[in-house]
Amino acid sequence: MIGKITGRIDYRAPDHVLIDVRGVGYLVYCSDRTLAALPGVGEAVALFTDLVVREDLMQLFGFQTLVEKEWHRLLTSVQGVGAKASLAILGALGPDGVSRAIALGDWNAVKAAKGVGPKIAQRVVLDLKDKAPGVMAMTGTLAEAHGEVEAMQVIESPAPKRKPVPAPNQSAQSEALSALGNLGYGPGDAAGAVAQAAGENPDAETPALIRAALKLLAPKG
């Protein structure tokens, strides 16, 4: 199983890149969002990968973080969702957007991905709703993954790094989920409330996120 590749980009195509790893070239298929974030030809890159083996095919799929890879694994476990559809969903929403859409039951957001119809989108939300909290709580692994990728780029490429795109406060979301769980709220309800609160205020720290989520969970009327 090939779980990670580190090398230099030799070639870029609309849906994949060719990565040279000490003289061996690997074709790695990625979502549009991941491809857009990768460096140019000749620059160093590190991607987490998932290897799909069939009788007539072997393909590598690449991801910037372990969270993105985990969502790909879960998305492809849903009946009717193949690797192409999974990459389309991740490309349209990103891993944070997928977490939020599934936690909120927002199948319309999933349907916005190219080639994904309403039935498949609804099935994705229903099948994965209970698994969203676990992926949303992968904060430590996410931070470690970003650190590894950035460190490898510094070591292998003297070119200055591009300024990273700010990400939602993953640590606060994870801590809020844990706090709501300790208060007795179910994982699905807690994940939905935290996702909605974080969407309304991405920079919220843990206490503010917990308060906002509790308001959303409070009985109406």
PDB file of C-alpha atoms in Angstrom:
ATOM      1  CA  MET A   1       0.000   0.000   0.000  1.00  0.00           C
ATOM      2  CA  ILE A   2       1.418   3.371  -1.031  1.00  0.00           C
ATOM      3  CA  GLY A   3       0.306   5.852   1.621  1.00  0.00           C
ATOM      4  CA  LYS A   4       2.452   8.873   0.833  1.00  0.00           C
ATOM      5  CA  ILE A   5       4.632  10.173  -1.992  1.00  0.00           C
ATOM      6  CA  THR A   6       7.341  12.817  -1.797  1.00  0.00           C
ATOM      7  CA  GLY A   7       9.159  14.053  -4.878  1.00  0.00           C
ATOM      8  CA  ARG A   8       9.132  16.678  -7.603  1.00  0.00           C
ATOM      9  CA  ILE A   9       6.410  17.444 -10.104  1.00  0.00           C
ATOM     10  CA  ASP A  10       7.470  16.502 -13.641  1.00  0.00           C
ATOM     11  CA  TYR A  11       4.175  17.128 -15.381  1.00  0.00           C
ATOM     12  CA  ARG A  12       0.711  18.542 -14.703  1.00  0.00           C
ATOM     13  CA  ALA A  13      -2.488  17.413 -16.437  1.00  0.00           C
ATOM     14  CA  PRO A  14      -6.109  18.517 -15.925  1.00  0.00           C
ATOM     15  CA  ASP A  15      -6.804  15.692 -13.469  1.00  0.00           C
ATOM     16  CA  HIS A  16      -3.422  14.360 -12.344  1.00  0.00           C
ATOM     17  CA  VAL A  17       0.261  15.072 -11.834  1.00  0.00           C
ATOM     18  CA  LEU A  18       3.376  13.041 -12.573  1.00  0.00           C
ATOM     19  CA  ILE A  19       5.653  12.998  -9.533  1.00  0.00           C
ATOM     20  CA  ASP A  20       9.282  11.934  -9.867  1.00  0.00           C
ATOM     21  CA  VAL A  21      10.439  10.014  -6.798  1.00  0.00           C
ATOM     22  CA  ARG A  22      14.162   9.275  -7.206  1.00  0.00           C
ATOM     23  CA  GLY A  23      13.799   8.429 -10.874  1.00  0.00           C
ATOM     24  CA  VAL A  24      10.459   6.656 -10.672  1.00  0.00           C
ATOM     25  CA  GLY A  25       7.424   8.529 -11.971  1.00  0.00           C
ATOM     26  CA  TYR A  26       4.053   8.154 -10.257  1.00  0.00           C
ATOM     27  CA  LEU A  27       0.779   9.305 -11.812  1.00  0.00           C
ATOM     28  CA  VAL A  28      -1.351  10.728  -9.001  1.00  0.00           C
ATOM     29  CA  TYR A  29      -4.966  11.780  -9.561  1.00  0.00           C
ATOM     30  CA  CYS A  30      -6.254  14.676  -7.443  1.00  0.00           C
ATOM     31  CA  SER A  31      -9.322  16.844  -6.988  1.00  0.00           C
ATOM     32  CA  ASP A  32      -9.466  20.211  -8.763  1.00  0.00           C
ATOM     33  CA  ARG A  33      -8.968  21.953  -5.418  1.00  0.00           C
ATOM     34  CA  THR A  34      -5.859  19.933  -4.577  1.00  0.00           C
ATOM     35  CA  LEU A  35      -4.383  20.395  -8.052  1.00  0.00           C
ATOM     36  CA  ALA A  36      -4.863  24.164  -7.817  1.00  0.00           C
ATOM     37  CA  ALA A  37      -2.971  24.243  -4.518  1.00  0.00           C
ATOM     38  CA  LEU A  38       0.050  22.249  -5.743  1.00  0.00           C
ATOM     39  CA  PRO A  39       3.311  23.981  -6.721  1.00  0.00           C
ATOM     40  CA  GLY A  40       4.566  24.256 -10.283  1.00  0.00           C
ATOM     41  CA  VAL A  41       6.526  21.832 -12.442  1.00  0.00           C
ATOM     42  CA  GLY A  42       9.969  21.127 -11.007  1.00  0.00           C
ATOM     43  CA  GLU A  43       8.998  21.972  -7.441  1.00  0.00           C
ATOM     44  CA  ALA A  44       8.901  19.640  -4.453  1.00  0.00           C
ATOM     45  CA  VAL A  45       5.615  18.174  -3.305  1.00  0.00           C
ATOM     46  CA  ALA A  46       4.352  15.688  -0.738  1.00  0.00           C
ATOM     47  CA  LEU A  47       0.946  14.032  -0.980  1.00  0.00           C
ATOM     48  CA  PHE A  48      -0.866  11.430   1.070  1.00  0.00           C
ATOM     49  CA  THR A  49      -2.131   8.758  -1.294  1.00  0.00           C
ATOM     50  CA  ASP A  50      -4.695   6.025  -1.674  1.00  0.00           C
ATOM     51  CA  LEU A  51      -3.978   3.122  -4.033  1.00  0.00           C
ATOM     52  CA  VAL A  52      -6.920   1.543  -5.854  1.00  0.00           C
ATOM     53  CA  VAL A  53      -6.256  -1.884  -7.359  1.00  0.00           C
ATOM     54  CA  ARG A  54      -8.649  -3.616  -9.731  1.00  0.00           C
ATOM     55  CA  GLU A  55      -8.227  -6.449 -12.208  1.00  0.00           C
ATOM     56  CA  ASP A  56      -7.737  -4.036 -15.082  1.00  0.00           C
ATOM     57  CA  LEU A  57      -6.418  -0.944 -13.320  1.00  0.00           C
ATOM     58  CA  MET A  58      -4.102   0.484 -10.662  1.00  0.00           C
ATOM     59  CA  GLN A  59      -4.545   4.150  -9.746  1.00  0.00           C
ATOM     60  CA  LEU A  60      -3.076   6.468  -7.132  1.00  0.00           C
ATOM     61  CA  PHE A  61      -5.146   9.301  -5.693  1.00  0.00           C
ATOM     62  CA  GLY A  62      -3.439  12.165  -3.891  1.00  0.00           C
ATOM     63  CA  PHE A  63      -4.492  14.387  -0.982  1.00  0.00           C
ATOM     64  CA  GLN A  64      -2.917  17.317   0.823  1.00  0.00           C
ATOM     65  CA  THR A  65      -3.994  16.161   4.289  1.00  0.00           C
ATOM     66  CA  LEU A  66      -4.967  12.981   6.081  1.00  0.00           C
ATOM     67  CA  VAL A  67      -8.406  14.477   6.717  1.00  0.00           C
ATOM     68  CA  GLU A  68      -8.988  14.845   2.977  1.00  0.00           C
ATOM     69  CA  LYS A  69      -7.791  11.278   2.470  1.00  0.00           C
ATOM     70  CA  GLU A  70     -10.116  10.008   5.205  1.00  0.00           C
ATOM     71  CA  TRP A  71     -13.096  11.735   3.610  1.00  0.00           C
ATOM     72  CA  HIS A  72     -12.196  10.149   0.281  1.00  0.00           C
ATOM     73  CA  ARG A  73     -12.118   6.734   1.932  1.00  0.00           C
ATOM     74  CA  LEU A  74     -15.516   7.320   3.543  1.00  0.00           C
ATOM     75  CA  LEU A  75     -17.092   8.830   0.427  1.00  0.00           C
ATOM     76  CA  THR A  76     -16.064   5.875  -1.720  1.00  0.00           C
ATOM     77  CA  SER A  77     -17.584   3.509   0.846  1.00  0.00           C
ATOM     78  CA  VAL A  78     -21.016   4.873  -0.077  1.00  0.00           C
ATOM     79  CA  GLN A  79     -22.825   2.807  -2.696  1.00  0.00           C
ATOM     80  CA  GLY A  80     -22.685   4.528  -6.068  1.00  0.00           C
ATOM     81  CA  VAL A  81     -19.775   6.832  -5.172  1.00  0.00           C
ATOM     82  CA  GLY A  82     -16.572   5.986  -6.997  1.00  0.00           C
ATOM     83  CA  ALA A  83     -13.200   7.706  -6.880  1.00  0.00           C
ATOM     84  CA  LYS A  84     -14.199  10.190  -9.592  1.00  0.00           C
ATOM     85  CA  ALA A  85     -17.342  11.290  -7.732  1.00  0.00           C
ATOM     86  CA  SER A  86     -15.437  11.496  -4.450  1.00  0.00           C
ATOM     87  CA  LEU A  87     -12.803  13.784  -5.994  1.00  0.00           C
ATOM     88  CA  ALA A  88     -15.577  15.896  -7.517  1.00  0.00           C
ATOM     89  CA  ILE A  89     -17.191  16.340  -4.086  1.00  0.00           C
ATOM     90  CA  LEU A  90     -13.875  17.141  -2.409  1.00  0.00           C
ATOM     91  CA  GLY A  91     -12.970  19.494  -5.248  1.00  0.00           C
ATOM     92  CA  ALA A  92     -16.249  21.379  -4.940  1.00  0.00           C
ATOM     93  CA  LEU A  93     -16.418  21.583  -1.144  1.00  0.00           C
ATOM     94  CA  GLY A  94     -12.987  20.776   0.296  1.00  0.00           C
ATOM     95  CA  PRO A  95     -12.688  18.520   3.353  1.00  0.00           C
ATOM     96  CA  ASP A  96     -14.022  21.191   5.710  1.00  0.00           C
ATOM     97  CA  GLY A  97     -16.981  21.826   3.444  1.00  0.00           C
ATOM     98  CA  VAL A  98     -17.722  18.106   3.221  1.00  0.00           C
ATOM     99  CA  SER A  99     -17.633  17.838   7.022  1.00  0.00           C
ATOM    100  CA  ARG A 100     -19.991  20.798   7.371  1.00  0.00           C
ATOM    101  CA  ALA A 101     -22.417  19.644   4.658  1.00  0.00           C
ATOM    102  CA  ILE A 102     -22.728  16.135   6.059  1.00  0.00           C
ATOM    103  CA  ALA A 103     -22.965  17.269   9.675  1.00  0.00           C
ATOM    104  CA  LEU A 104     -25.760  19.682   8.714  1.00  0.00           C
ATOM    105  CA  GLY A 105     -27.505  17.202   6.433  1.00  0.00           C
ATOM    106  CA  ASP A 106     -27.060  19.652   3.543  1.00  0.00           C
ATOM    107  CA  TRP A 107     -27.276  17.279   0.581  1.00  0.00           C
ATOM    108  CA  ASN A 108     -27.796  20.233  -1.786  1.00  0.00           C
ATOM    109  CA  ALA A 109     -24.206  21.286  -1.100  1.00  0.00           C
ATOM    110  CA  VAL A 110     -23.008  17.770  -1.982  1.00  0.00           C
ATOM    111  CA  LYS A 111     -25.178  17.814  -5.116  1.00  0.00           C
ATOM    112  CA  ALA A 112     -23.301  20.887  -6.319  1.00  0.00           C
ATOM    113  CA  ALA A 113     -20.342  18.632  -7.192  1.00  0.00           C
ATOM    114  CA  LYS A 114     -20.053  17.836 -10.894  1.00  0.00           C
ATOM    115  CA  GLY A 115     -21.704  14.544 -11.817  1.00  0.00           C
ATOM    116  CA  VAL A 116     -23.365  13.996  -8.434  1.00  0.00           C
ATOM    117  CA  GLY A 117     -27.147  13.702  -8.592  1.00  0.00           C
ATOM    118  CA  PRO A 118     -29.689  14.271  -5.801  1.00  0.00           C
ATOM    119  CA  LYS A 119     -30.114  10.577  -4.944  1.00  0.00           C
ATOM    120  CA  ILE A 120     -26.375  10.042  -4.514  1.00  0.00           C
ATOM    121  CA  ALA A 121     -26.037  13.291  -2.552  1.00  0.00           C
ATOM    122  CA  GLN A 122     -28.802  12.274  -0.156  1.00  0.00           C
ATOM    123  CA  ARG A 123     -27.268   8.813   0.266  1.00  0.00           C
ATOM    124  CA  VAL A 124     -23.879  10.365   1.081  1.00  0.00           C
ATOM    125  CA  VAL A 125     -25.401  12.534   3.810  1.00  0.00           C
ATOM    126  CA  LEU A 126     -27.486   9.726   5.309  1.00  0.00           C
ATOM    127  CA  ASP A 127     -24.722   7.099   5.235  1.00  0.00           C
ATOM    128  CA  LEU A 128     -21.969   9.323   6.612  1.00  0.00           C
ATOM    129  CA  LYS A 129     -23.789  11.595   9.060  1.00  0.00           C
ATOM    130  CA  ASP A 130     -22.764   9.532  12.095  1.00  0.00           C
ATOM    131  CA  LYS A 131     -19.145   9.438  10.886  1.00  0.00           C
ATOM    132  CA  ALA A 132     -18.749  13.202  10.433  1.00  0.00           C
ATOM    133  CA  PRO A 133     -17.866  13.913  14.105  1.00  0.00           C
ATOM    134  CA  GLY A 134     -14.943  11.490  14.011  1.00  0.00           C
ATOM    135  CA  VAL A 135     -13.394  13.144  10.962  1.00  0.00           C
ATOM    136  CA  MET A 136     -14.067  16.647  12.287  1.00  0.00           C
ATOM    137  CA  ALA A 137     -12.147  15.708  15.437  1.00  0.00           C
ATOM    138  CA  MET A 138      -8.964  14.737  13.546  1.00  0.00           C
ATOM    139  CA  THR A 139      -7.351  18.041  14.516  1.00  0.00           C
ATOM    140  CA  GLY A 140      -4.043  16.684  15.776  1.00  0.00           C
ATOM    141  CA  THR A 141      -3.490  14.550  12.702  1.00  0.00           C
ATOM    142  CA  LEU A 142      -4.420  17.435  10.426  1.00  0.00           C
ATOM    143  CA  ALA A 143      -1.909  19.764  12.067  1.00  0.00           C
ATOM    144  CA  GLU A 144       0.787  17.091  11.924  1.00  0.00           C
ATOM    145  CA  ALA A 145       0.076  16.460   8.249  1.00  0.00           C
ATOM    146  CA  HIS A 146       0.357  20.149   7.357  1.00  0.00           C
ATOM    147  CA  GLY A 147       3.590  20.350   9.310  1.00  0.00           C
ATOM    148  CA  GLU A 148       5.099  17.387   7.500  1.00  0.00           C
ATOM    149  CA  VAL A 149       4.201  18.719   4.066  1.00  0.00           C
ATOM    150  CA  GLU A 150       5.539  22.208   4.811  1.00  0.00           C
ATOM    151  CA  ALA A 151       8.734  20.845   6.335  1.00  0.00           C
ATOM    152  CA  MET A 152       9.363  18.653   3.290  1.00  0.00           C
ATOM    153  CA  GLN A 153       8.840  21.597   0.954  1.00  0.00           C
ATOM    154  CA  VAL A 154      11.359  23.656   2.941  1.00  0.00           C
ATOM    155  CA  ILE A 155      13.954  20.867   2.910  1.00  0.00           C
ATOM    156  CA  GLU A 156      13.653  19.932  -0.764  1.00  0.00           C
ATOM    157  CA  SER A 157      12.943  23.268  -2.399  1.00  0.00           C
ATOM    158  CA  PRO A 158      14.824  26.530  -1.790  1.00  0.00           C
ATOM    159  CA  ALA A 159      11.997  28.489  -3.429  1.00  0.00           C
ATOM    160  CA  PRO A 160       9.915  30.603  -1.048  1.00  0.00           C
ATOM    161  CA  LYS A 161       6.640  29.012   0.025  1.00  0.00           C
ATOM    162  CA  ARG A 162       3.387  30.561  -0.989  1.00  0.00           C
ATOM    163  CA  LYS A 163       1.285  32.045   1.765  1.00  0.00           C
ATOM    164  CA  PRO A 164      -1.068  29.315   3.012  1.00  0.00           C
ATOM    165  CA  VAL A 165      -4.811  29.801   2.769  1.00  0.00           C
ATOM    166  CA  PRO A 166      -6.310  30.340   6.246  1.00  0.00           C
ATOM    167  CA  ALA A 167      -8.260  27.319   7.509  1.00  0.00           C
ATOM    168  CA  PRO A 168     -11.181  27.235   9.913  1.00  0.00           C
ATOM    169  CA  ASN A 169     -10.332  26.888  13.601  1.00  0.00           C
ATOM    170  CA  GLN A 170     -10.141  23.094  13.591  1.00  0.00           C
ATOM    171  CA  SER A 171      -8.862  22.891  17.161  1.00  0.00           C
ATOM    172  CA  ALA A 172     -11.840  24.847  18.485  1.00  0.00           C
ATOM    173  CA  GLN A 173     -14.257  22.645  16.547  1.00  0.00           C
ATOM    174  CA  SER A 174     -12.679  19.491  17.938  1.00  0.00           C
ATOM    175  CA  GLU A 175     -12.735  20.800  21.505  1.00  0.00           C
ATOM    176  CA  ALA A 176     -16.339  21.984  21.138  1.00  0.00           C
ATOM    177  CA  LEU A 177     -17.387  18.548  19.870  1.00  0.00           C
ATOM    178  CA  SER A 178     -15.718  16.925  22.870  1.00  0.00           C
ATOM    179  CA  ALA A 179     -17.369  19.345  25.306  1.00  0.00           C
ATOM    180  CA  LEU A 180     -20.833  18.788  23.838  1.00  0.00           C
ATOM    181  CA  GLY A 181     -20.281  15.039  23.982  1.00  0.00           C
ATOM    182  CA  ASN A 182     -19.407  15.324  27.679  1.00  0.00           C
ATOM    183  CA  LEU A 183     -22.658  17.223  28.181  1.00  0.00           C
ATOM    184  CA  GLY A 184     -24.591  14.282  26.782  1.00  0.00           C
ATOM    185  CA  TYR A 185     -25.368  15.458  23.257  1.00  0.00           C
ATOM    186  CA  GLY A 186     -25.291  12.844  20.506  1.00  0.00           C
ATOM    187  CA  PRO A 187     -22.398  12.924  18.020  1.00  0.00           C
ATOM    188  CA  GLY A 188     -24.629  13.757  15.060  1.00  0.00           C
ATOM    189  CA  ASP A 189     -26.475  16.604  16.801  1.00  0.00           C
ATOM    190  CA  ALA A 190     -23.239  17.992  18.247  1.00  0.00           C
ATOM    191  CA  ALA A 191     -21.449  17.868  14.891  1.00  0.00           C
ATOM    192  CA  GLY A 192     -24.318  19.640  13.158  1.00  0.00           C
ATOM    193  CA  ALA A 193     -24.442  22.428  15.729  1.00  0.00           C
ATOM    194  CA  VAL A 194     -20.672  22.919  15.756  1.00  0.00           C
ATOM    195  CA  ALA A 195     -20.518  22.926  11.962  1.00  0.00           C
ATOM    196  CA  GLN A 196     -23.259  25.538  11.733  1.00  0.00           C
ATOM    197  CA  ALA A 197     -21.702  27.705  14.445  1.00  0.00           C
ATOM    198  CA  ALA A 198     -18.260  27.466  12.835  1.00  0.00           C
ATOM    199  CA  GLY A 199     -19.711  28.333   9.448  1.00  0.00           C
ATOM    200  CA  GLU A 200     -21.260  31.493  10.875  1.00  0.00           C
ATOM    201  CA  ASN A 201     -18.070  32.472  12.715  1.00  0.00           C
ATOM    202  CA  PRO A 202     -14.980  30.625  11.361  1.00  0.00           C
ATOM    203  CA  ASP A 203     -12.598  32.449  13.726  1.00  0.00           C
ATOM    204  CA  ALA A 204     -14.528  31.612  16.906  1.00  0.00           C
ATOM    205  CA  GLU A 205     -12.484  30.204  19.765  1.00  0.00           C
ATOM    206  CA  THR A 206     -13.648  27.184  21.766  1.00  0.00           C
ATOM    207  CA  PRO A 207     -15.782  28.964  24.428  1.00  0.00           C
ATOM    208  CA  ALA A 208     -17.621  31.065  21.846  1.00  0.00           C
ATOM    209  CA  LEU A 209     -18.144  28.034  19.625  1.00  0.00           C
ATOM    210  CA  ILE A 210     -19.574  26.013  22.511  1.00  0.00           C
ATOM    211  CA  ARG A 211     -21.955  28.814  23.476  1.00  0.00           C
ATOM    212  CA  ALA A 212     -23.151  29.221  19.898  1.00  0.00           C
ATOM    213  CA  ALA A 213     -23.611  25.473  19.470  1.00  0.00           C
ATOM    214  CA  LEU A 214     -25.548  25.214  22.747  1.00  0.00           C
ATOM    215  CA  LYS A 215     -27.917  27.951  21.557  1.00  0.00           C
ATOM    216  CA  LEU A 216     -28.545  26.012  18.377  1.00  0.00           C
ATOM    217  CA  LEU A 217     -29.170  22.825  20.360  1.00  0.00           C
ATOM    218  CA  ALA A 218     -31.491  24.491  22.874  1.00  0.00           C
ATOM    219  CA  PRO A 219     -35.167  23.446  22.613  1.00  0.00           C
ATOM    220  CA  LYS A 220     -37.140  25.818  20.446  1.00  0.00           C
ATOM    221  CA  GLY A 221     -40.312  27.522  21.693  1.00  0.00           C
TER     222      GLY A 221
END
